[in-house]
Each structure stands twice: as structure tokens, then as C-alpha cells.
mmCIF file of C-alpha atoms in Angstrom:
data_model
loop_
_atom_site.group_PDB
_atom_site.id
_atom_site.type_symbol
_atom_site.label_atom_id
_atom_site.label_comp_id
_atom_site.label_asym_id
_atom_site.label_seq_id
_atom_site.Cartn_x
_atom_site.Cartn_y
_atom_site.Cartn_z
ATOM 1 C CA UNK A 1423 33.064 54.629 -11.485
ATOM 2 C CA UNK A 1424 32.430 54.558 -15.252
ATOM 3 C CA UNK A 1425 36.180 54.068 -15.672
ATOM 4 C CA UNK A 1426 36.625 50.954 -13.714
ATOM 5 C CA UNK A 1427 33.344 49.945 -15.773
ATOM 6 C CA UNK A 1428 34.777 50.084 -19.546
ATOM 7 C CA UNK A 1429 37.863 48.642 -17.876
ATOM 8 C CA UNK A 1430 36.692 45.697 -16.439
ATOM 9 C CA UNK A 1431 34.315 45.467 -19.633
ATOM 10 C CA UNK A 1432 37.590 45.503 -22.061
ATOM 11 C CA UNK A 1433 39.490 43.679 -19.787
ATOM 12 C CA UNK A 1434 36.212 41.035 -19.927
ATOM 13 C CA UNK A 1435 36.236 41.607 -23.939
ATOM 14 C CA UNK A 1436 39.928 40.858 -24.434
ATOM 15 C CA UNK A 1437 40.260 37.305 -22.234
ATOM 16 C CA UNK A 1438 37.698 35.475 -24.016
ATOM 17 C CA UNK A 1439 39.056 32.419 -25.692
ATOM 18 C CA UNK A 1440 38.986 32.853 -29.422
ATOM 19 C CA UNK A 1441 36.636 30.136 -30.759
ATOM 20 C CA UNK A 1442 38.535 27.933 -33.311
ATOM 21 C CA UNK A 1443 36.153 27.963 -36.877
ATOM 22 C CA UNK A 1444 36.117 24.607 -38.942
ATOM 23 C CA UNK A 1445 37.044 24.318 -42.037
ATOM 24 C CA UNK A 1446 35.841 21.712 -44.680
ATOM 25 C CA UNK A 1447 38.374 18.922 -45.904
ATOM 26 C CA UNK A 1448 38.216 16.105 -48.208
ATOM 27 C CA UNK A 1449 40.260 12.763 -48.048
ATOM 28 C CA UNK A 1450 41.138 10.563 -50.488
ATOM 29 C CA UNK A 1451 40.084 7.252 -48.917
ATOM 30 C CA UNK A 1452 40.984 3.601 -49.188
ATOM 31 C CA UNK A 1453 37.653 1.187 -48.317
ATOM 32 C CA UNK A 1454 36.761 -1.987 -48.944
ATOM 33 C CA UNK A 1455 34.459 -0.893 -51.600
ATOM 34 C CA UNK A 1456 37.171 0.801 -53.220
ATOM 35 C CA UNK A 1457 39.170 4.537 -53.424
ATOM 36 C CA UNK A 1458 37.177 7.201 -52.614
ATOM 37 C CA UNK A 1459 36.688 11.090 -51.993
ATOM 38 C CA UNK A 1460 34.834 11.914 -48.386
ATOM 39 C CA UNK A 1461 34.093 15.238 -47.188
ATOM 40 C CA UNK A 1462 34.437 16.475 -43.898
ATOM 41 C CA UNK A 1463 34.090 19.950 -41.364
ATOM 42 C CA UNK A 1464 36.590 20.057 -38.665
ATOM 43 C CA UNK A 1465 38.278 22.216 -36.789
ATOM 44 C CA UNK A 1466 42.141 22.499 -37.457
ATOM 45 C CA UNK A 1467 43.658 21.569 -34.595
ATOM 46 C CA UNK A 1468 41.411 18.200 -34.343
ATOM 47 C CA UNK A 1469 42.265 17.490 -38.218
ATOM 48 C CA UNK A 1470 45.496 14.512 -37.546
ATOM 49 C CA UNK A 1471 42.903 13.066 -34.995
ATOM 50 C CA UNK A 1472 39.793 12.822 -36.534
ATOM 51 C CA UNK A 1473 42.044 11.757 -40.019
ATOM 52 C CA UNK A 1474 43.588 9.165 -37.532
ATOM 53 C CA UNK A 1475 39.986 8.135 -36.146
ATOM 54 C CA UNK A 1476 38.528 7.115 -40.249
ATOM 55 C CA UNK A 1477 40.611 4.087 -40.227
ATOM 56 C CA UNK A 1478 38.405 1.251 -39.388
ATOM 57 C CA UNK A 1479 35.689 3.444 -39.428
ATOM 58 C CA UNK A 1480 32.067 1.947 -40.827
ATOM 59 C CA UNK A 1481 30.311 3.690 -43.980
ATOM 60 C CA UNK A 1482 27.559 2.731 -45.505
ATOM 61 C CA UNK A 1483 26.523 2.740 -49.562
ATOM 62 C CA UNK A 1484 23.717 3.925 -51.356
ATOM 63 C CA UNK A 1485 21.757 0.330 -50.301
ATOM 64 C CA UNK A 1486 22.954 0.455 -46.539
ATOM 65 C CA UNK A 1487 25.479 -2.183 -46.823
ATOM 66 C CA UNK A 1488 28.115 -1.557 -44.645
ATOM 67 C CA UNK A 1489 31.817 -1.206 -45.427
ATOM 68 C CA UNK A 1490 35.303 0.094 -43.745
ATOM 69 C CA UNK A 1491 37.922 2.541 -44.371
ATOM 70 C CA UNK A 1492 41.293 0.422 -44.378
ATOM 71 C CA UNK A 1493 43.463 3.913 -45.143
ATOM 72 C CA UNK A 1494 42.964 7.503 -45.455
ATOM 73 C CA UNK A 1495 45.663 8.349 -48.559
ATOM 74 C CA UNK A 1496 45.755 11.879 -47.861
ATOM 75 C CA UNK A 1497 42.824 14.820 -46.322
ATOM 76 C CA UNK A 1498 43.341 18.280 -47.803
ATOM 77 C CA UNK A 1499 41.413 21.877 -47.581
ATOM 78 C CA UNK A 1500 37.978 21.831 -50.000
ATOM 79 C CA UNK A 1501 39.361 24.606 -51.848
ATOM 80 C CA UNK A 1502 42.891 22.874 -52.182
ATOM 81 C CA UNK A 1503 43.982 19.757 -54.830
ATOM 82 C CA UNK A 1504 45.097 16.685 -53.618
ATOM 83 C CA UNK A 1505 49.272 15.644 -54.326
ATOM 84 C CA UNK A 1506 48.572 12.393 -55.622
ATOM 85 C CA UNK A 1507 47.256 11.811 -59.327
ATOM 86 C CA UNK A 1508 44.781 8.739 -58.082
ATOM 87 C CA UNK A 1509 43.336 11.327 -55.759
ATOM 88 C CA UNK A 1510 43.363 14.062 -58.669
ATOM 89 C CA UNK A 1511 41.275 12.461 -60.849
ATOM 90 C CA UNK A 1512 38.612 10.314 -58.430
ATOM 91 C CA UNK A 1513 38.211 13.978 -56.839
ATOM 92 C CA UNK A 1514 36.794 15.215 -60.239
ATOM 93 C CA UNK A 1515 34.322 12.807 -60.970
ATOM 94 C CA UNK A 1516 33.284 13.548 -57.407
ATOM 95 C CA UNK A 1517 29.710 15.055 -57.793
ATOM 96 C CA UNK A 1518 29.711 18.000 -54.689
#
């Protein structure tokens, strides 16, 4: 009996869907305020969606004026640099 118990427990164990972790990414944005560096937490596999959803997205400013996102440039990992030199250099005045 205690057999068919640790079986069916590892067989329980081993099916379980492995839950996908986010990671953190930030894109080098273009708004209509301007080029910017956002920072997001997704999961991988959603990453070309949710990069796809920005676009048009509303943000808002310090005041709470509203503005857009009219292109995302390029989203990378937080620990990686971006390709582009524009992107390079906005990211490191970027306060974290």
C-alpha cells in the first residue's frame, strides 16, 4: 500500500506545470514627451506581447499630465545593455 502511495505522490510531484518566473526588463521608449527608459516585470514568454501592447499606451508625468508611447526602440534584460547608443546613454542618467 505504501508503494502505490510514494508512487502516486511522485507521479503527483513530477506533472505539475513548472511555473514560468518573471524577469525585469527595461525599454528604450519613444513618447510624446520624448525618449525614455521604462522598467518592467514580465514573464518571458509574454515579453513580444506586452512590448507589442506599450505602443499607444497612456503614461503619465510627474504632474499627471498624460502622454503616449508612439514606439518601443528596443526592451532588454535589467542586468543587460541596450544595442543602440541613444538607449546607452538615456539608460545611465536613468535614476533606478
Amino acid at each position: 500500500m505504501s508503494k502505490y502511495m510514494i508512487l502516486s505522490l511522485l507521479l503527483l510531484l513530477g506533472s505539475t506545470p513548472v511555473i514560468a518566473a518573471k524577469q525585469s526588463y527595461k525599454c528604450y521608449l519613444l513618447t510624446t514627451n520624448g525618449p525614455e527608459i521604462a522598467f518592467y516585470r514580465w514573464k518571458e514568454q509574454d515579453l513580444p506581447t506586452k512590448q507589442a501592447e506599450l505602443v499607444a499606451s497612456k503614461r503619465k508625468d510627474n504632474r499627471g499630465k498624460a502622454y503616449y508611447v508612439k514606439d518601443v526602440k528596443e526592451c532588454t534584460l535589467l542586468s543587460e545593455e541596450f544595442s543602440s547608443a541613444e538607449a546607452k546613454a538615456l539608460d545611465k542618467k536613468t535614476l533606478r
